[in-house]
Coordinates of C-alpha atoms in Angstrom, one line a residue:
M1 CA 161.2 -41.9 -113.5
I2 CA 158.5 -42.6 -110.4
P3 CA 159.4 -45.3 -107.9
N4 CA 157.0 -47.6 -106.5
G5 CA 154.9 -46.5 -103.8
F6 CA 154.9 -42.9 -105.0
Q7 CA 152.8 -40.5 -106.4
W8 CA 155.8 -37.9 -108.1
N9 CA 159.1 -37.3 -107.8
E10 CA 161.4 -34.5 -108.3
A11 CA 164.2 -33.8 -110.5
E12 CA 167.1 -32.4 -109.4
L13 CA 167.5 -29.4 -111.5
K14 CA 170.6 -26.7 -110.8
Q15 CA 170.6 -23.0 -110.6
G16 CA 171.9 -22.5 -113.8
D17 CA 170.2 -25.0 -116.0
P18 CA 169.4 -24.3 -119.1
L19 CA 165.6 -24.6 -118.7
N20 CA 165.7 -20.9 -117.2
A21 CA 166.4 -19.3 -120.3
G22 CA 162.3 -20.1 -121.1
L23 CA 161.0 -19.2 -118.1
L24 CA 160.1 -16.0 -115.9
S25 CA 159.4 -15.0 -112.7
L26 CA 156.6 -12.9 -112.1
F27 CA 156.3 -9.7 -110.0
V28 CA 154.7 -6.6 -108.5
I29 CA 156.0 -3.7 -106.9
G30 CA 153.7 -3.2 -104.1
A31 CA 152.5 0.4 -102.1
D32 CA 155.8 -0.5 -99.5
L33 CA 158.1 -0.7 -103.1
M34 CA 158.7 -4.1 -101.6
P35 CA 158.4 -6.8 -104.7
V36 CA 155.7 -9.3 -104.5
L37 CA 156.4 -12.9 -106.0
I38 CA 152.8 -14.0 -108.1
G39 CA 154.0 -16.7 -110.4
T40 CA 155.6 -18.4 -113.3
A41 CA 155.6 -17.7 -117.1
F42 CA 157.2 -19.7 -120.0
I43 CA 158.2 -18.1 -123.1
I44 CA 156.2 -19.3 -126.2
A45 CA 158.0 -16.9 -128.9
A46 CA 161.2 -15.0 -129.0
E47 CA 162.5 -12.3 -131.5
G48 CA 165.4 -10.9 -129.5
L49 CA 164.6 -7.7 -127.9
R50 CA 160.9 -9.4 -127.3
A51 CA 159.1 -12.1 -126.3
T52 CA 155.8 -13.7 -125.9
A53 CA 155.0 -15.9 -122.8
V54 CA 152.4 -17.9 -121.0
S55 CA 151.1 -17.7 -117.3
A56 CA 147.9 -17.9 -115.6
A57 CA 145.1 -15.1 -115.1
H58 CA 144.9 -15.2 -111.6
C59 CA 148.3 -14.1 -111.0
F60 CA 147.1 -10.7 -113.1
E61 CA 144.0 -10.5 -111.2
E62 CA 146.5 -10.5 -107.6
V63 CA 148.5 -8.0 -109.6
R64 CA 145.1 -6.1 -109.7
K65 CA 144.5 -6.4 -105.7
I66 CA 148.0 -5.7 -105.0
L67 CA 147.8 -2.4 -107.6
H68 CA 144.3 -1.7 -106.1
P69 CA 143.7 -2.9 -102.6
N70 CA 140.7 -1.2 -101.6
A71 CA 138.2 -2.8 -104.3
R72 CA 134.3 -1.6 -104.2
H73 CA 133.0 -4.8 -104.7
H74 CA 133.8 -8.1 -102.6
L75 CA 136.3 -11.1 -104.1
S76 CA 133.8 -13.2 -103.6
A77 CA 131.5 -11.1 -106.7
L78 CA 130.7 -13.5 -109.4
P79 CA 132.5 -11.7 -112.7
E80 CA 129.6 -11.3 -114.8
F81 CA 128.0 -9.3 -112.2
L82 CA 130.5 -7.0 -112.6
P83 CA 131.3 -3.3 -114.2
I84 CA 134.5 -4.4 -117.1
P85 CA 137.5 -4.0 -115.2
K86 CA 139.8 -1.1 -115.9
A87 CA 143.1 -2.0 -117.5
V88 CA 145.5 -2.7 -115.1
N89 CA 148.8 -0.4 -115.1
L90 CA 151.5 -2.9 -116.0
F91 CA 154.8 -0.4 -114.7
R92 CA 155.4 -1.8 -111.4
V93 CA 154.8 -5.6 -112.5
K94 CA 158.0 -7.2 -114.0
G95 CA 159.4 -10.4 -115.4
L96 CA 162.8 -12.3 -113.6
Y97 CA 164.6 -13.6 -116.3
M98 CA 168.0 -15.3 -115.9
K99 CA 170.4 -14.8 -119.1
G100 CA 173.5 -16.8 -118.4
D101 CA 174.4 -16.3 -114.5
Q102 CA 173.2 -12.8 -114.9
V103 CA 169.1 -11.8 -113.5
H104 CA 167.3 -9.3 -115.1
C105 CA 164.1 -7.7 -114.5
C106 CA 162.2 -7.6 -117.6
P107 CA 159.2 -5.2 -117.8
I108 CA 155.6 -6.5 -119.2
E109 CA 154.4 -4.5 -122.0
L110 CA 150.8 -6.1 -122.6
A111 CA 149.0 -8.6 -121.0
L112 CA 145.7 -10.7 -121.7
W113 CA 144.2 -13.0 -119.6
D114 CA 140.2 -14.8 -119.6
R115 CA 139.3 -15.4 -115.6
E116 CA 137.0 -18.3 -116.4
T117 CA 139.8 -20.4 -118.4
D118 CA 142.5 -19.1 -116.5
L119 CA 144.5 -18.0 -119.6
A120 CA 147.3 -15.5 -119.7
V121 CA 149.4 -14.7 -122.7
L122 CA 151.9 -11.6 -122.1
T123 CA 154.5 -9.7 -124.2
V124 CA 157.7 -9.2 -122.7
S125 CA 160.4 -6.8 -123.4
A126 CA 164.4 -6.9 -123.0
P127 CA 166.0 -4.4 -120.3
V128 CA 169.1 -4.3 -122.6
I129 CA 169.2 -3.4 -126.0
D130 CA 170.6 -6.9 -127.3
P131 CA 169.1 -8.6 -130.6
D132 CA 169.6 -12.0 -128.6
F133 CA 168.4 -11.4 -125.6
F134 CA 165.4 -13.8 -125.8
R135 CA 165.8 -16.7 -128.1
D136 CA 164.5 -19.8 -126.5
I137 CA 161.2 -20.7 -126.4
F138 CA 159.2 -23.6 -125.6
W139 CA 157.1 -25.5 -128.8
L140 CA 153.6 -25.9 -128.0
D141 CA 151.8 -29.6 -128.0
D142 CA 148.5 -30.0 -129.1
Q143 CA 148.2 -33.7 -127.8
I144 CA 146.5 -34.6 -124.5
P145 CA 147.5 -37.4 -122.2
G146 CA 145.3 -40.1 -120.9
V147 CA 145.1 -41.1 -117.5
G148 CA 147.9 -42.6 -115.7
E149 CA 150.5 -41.1 -118.2
E150 CA 153.2 -39.2 -117.0
I151 CA 153.9 -35.8 -117.3
A152 CA 155.8 -32.8 -115.9
M153 CA 155.6 -29.8 -114.3
I154 CA 158.1 -26.8 -114.2
G155 CA 158.0 -23.2 -112.6
F156 CA 159.7 -21.7 -109.4
G157 CA 158.7 -22.6 -105.8
D158 CA 160.3 -21.7 -102.6
M159 CA 160.1 -17.9 -103.4
N160 CA 160.5 -15.2 -100.6
V161 CA 161.1 -11.7 -100.6
G162 CA 163.3 -10.3 -97.7
P163 CA 166.1 -8.1 -95.8
C164 CA 169.2 -8.3 -97.9
P165 CA 172.4 -8.8 -95.5
D166 CA 174.1 -5.7 -98.1
P167 CA 173.7 -2.8 -97.0
R168 CA 173.4 -1.4 -100.8
H169 CA 170.6 -3.3 -101.9
Q170 CA 167.1 -2.7 -100.1
F171 CA 165.9 -6.4 -100.2
K172 CA 166.6 -9.9 -101.4
M173 CA 164.5 -12.3 -103.9
E174 CA 165.2 -16.1 -103.9
R175 CA 163.3 -18.5 -106.1
R176 CA 164.4 -22.5 -106.4
L177 CA 163.3 -24.0 -110.3
V178 CA 161.5 -26.7 -109.8
G179 CA 160.6 -29.7 -111.8
R180 CA 158.5 -32.2 -110.7
I181 CA 157.2 -36.0 -112.5
G182 CA 153.7 -37.2 -111.7
R183 CA 150.7 -38.8 -113.2
V184 CA 147.3 -37.1 -115.3
T185 CA 144.7 -39.1 -112.8
E186 CA 142.1 -37.2 -114.2
V187 CA 140.9 -35.7 -117.6
Y188 CA 137.8 -33.2 -117.3
P189 CA 137.1 -31.7 -120.7
E190 CA 134.4 -29.6 -120.3
G191 CA 136.3 -27.9 -117.2
Y192 CA 136.2 -28.4 -113.7
C193 CA 134.6 -26.3 -110.4
L194 CA 135.2 -22.6 -111.5
L195 CA 137.9 -23.2 -114.6
K196 CA 135.7 -23.2 -117.4
A197 CA 138.3 -24.9 -120.1
P198 CA 139.3 -28.0 -120.6
C199 CA 141.7 -29.3 -117.7
I200 CA 143.0 -32.2 -116.1
E201 CA 144.0 -33.4 -112.2
T202 CA 147.2 -34.8 -111.5
S203 CA 149.8 -36.1 -108.5
I204 CA 151.8 -33.7 -108.1
P205 CA 151.7 -30.6 -105.5
V206 CA 152.8 -28.0 -106.5
F207 CA 154.2 -24.1 -104.5
S208 CA 152.2 -21.6 -105.2
G209 CA 154.8 -19.5 -107.0
M210 CA 154.7 -22.4 -109.9
S211 CA 151.4 -21.3 -110.9
G212 CA 151.1 -20.4 -114.9
G213 CA 154.6 -22.4 -114.8
L214 CA 154.4 -25.3 -118.1
V215 CA 152.8 -28.3 -118.0
A216 CA 153.8 -31.6 -120.5
R217 CA 154.7 -34.9 -121.1
Y218 CA 157.3 -36.5 -119.8
V219 CA 159.6 -38.6 -121.6
H220 CA 163.0 -39.7 -120.4
G221 CA 166.0 -37.4 -122.7
A222 CA 162.5 -36.3 -125.2
Q223 CA 162.2 -32.2 -125.7
I224 CA 159.6 -30.6 -123.4
Q225 CA 156.6 -28.9 -125.3
P226 CA 154.2 -27.8 -122.8
F227 CA 150.1 -28.5 -123.2
A228 CA 148.9 -26.8 -120.7
F229 CA 149.5 -24.8 -117.5
I230 CA 149.5 -25.0 -114.0
S231 CA 146.1 -23.5 -112.8
H232 CA 145.9 -24.1 -109.1
A233 CA 146.0 -26.9 -106.2
P234 CA 143.6 -27.5 -102.9
E235 CA 145.4 -26.4 -99.6
P236 CA 147.6 -27.6 -98.4
Q237 CA 149.9 -29.1 -100.4
P238 CA 151.7 -32.2 -99.6
L239 CA 155.2 -30.3 -101.1
Y240 CA 157.3 -33.1 -99.4
N241 CA 155.8 -36.1 -99.0
R242 CA 156.2 -37.9 -102.3
A243 CA 153.5 -40.7 -101.3
E244 CA 150.7 -38.3 -101.0
S245 CA 149.1 -36.9 -103.9
G246 CA 149.0 -33.0 -105.0
R247 CA 145.6 -33.3 -106.9
S248 CA 147.0 -29.9 -108.6
I249 CA 145.1 -29.0 -111.7
A250 CA 146.6 -28.0 -115.2
A251 CA 144.5 -26.0 -117.8
I252 CA 145.0 -27.3 -121.4
L253 CA 146.0 -24.8 -123.5
R254 CA 142.9 -23.7 -125.9
M255 CA 145.2 -22.9 -129.2
E256 CA 145.2 -23.6 -132.8
K257 CA 148.9 -24.1 -134.8
T258 CA 148.8 -21.9 -137.8
K259 CA 152.5 -21.8 -138.7
V260 CA 155.2 -23.8 -137.8
A261 CA 158.6 -22.2 -139.5
A262 CA 162.5 -22.9 -138.6
G263 CA 163.0 -21.7 -134.9
K264 CA 159.3 -20.1 -134.6
Q265 CA 155.1 -21.2 -134.1
D266 CA 152.4 -19.0 -135.1
I267 CA 149.8 -19.7 -132.0
R268 CA 146.3 -18.5 -131.6
F269 CA 144.3 -18.7 -128.6
K270 CA 141.2 -17.8 -127.7
I271 CA 140.5 -15.3 -124.9
D272 CA 137.0 -13.8 -123.8
N273 CA 135.8 -12.1 -121.1
A274 CA 139.0 -10.6 -121.3
G275 CA 141.2 -8.9 -118.6
V276 CA 143.6 -6.0 -119.8
G277 CA 147.0 -5.0 -118.6
R278 CA 149.6 -2.3 -120.3
Q279 CA 152.5 0.1 -119.6

């Protein structure tokens, strides 16, 4: 619920909230062997030892920049004037996943992404042999809310990497599960600025680590079913001022549900101009 005078509100989510079972924090190990936290992904299909998740394409383009900092082309160069990029080696890219009270680093096997629509789809594998490791998913919704309707954005914020006081460990990673409620302020059926996909503008301010996080209609007590993912927002963001709009942009999932069965959904995504990453 959004109180009068507020543009958005935030839910109090505990560290062990069940939502963690469907979410990952993406990070890459840099040249200095320190992790760099880059965004959020949410799981849409699970088969025990393997899961499929959605995130934002710019997270993986950030991986490319970290792994290859001396690019021969200027960062502002338009993609259509650049040669086809080589596949990104994902060996140093992981998904931080919380199962129960245990934290796991999961390998990212494969990723496909579209820089124009900012959509990324990735395959994550279990770090242990456990046929029940990945079981929780988010069911997707193909209904788009209109202006004024309430929505929720969920991802990881307050991400930080620093020295660990325990000498047995090299570093410490911190994150906070963030769930915020706001309203749709604009709908852009043909895309907005450089985002060439249907999208919405919302009143919710987002942390940078929430990129790739889920966006769903908000109905109190109802199941969370994403229809979009968090793409970007203007800087600086009013991260703690609930009376000010964040004007964040969410990219609507371009998808087709081909089959829905007990505990499983088959989804087809449209990905053009694909960037590719693999182990």
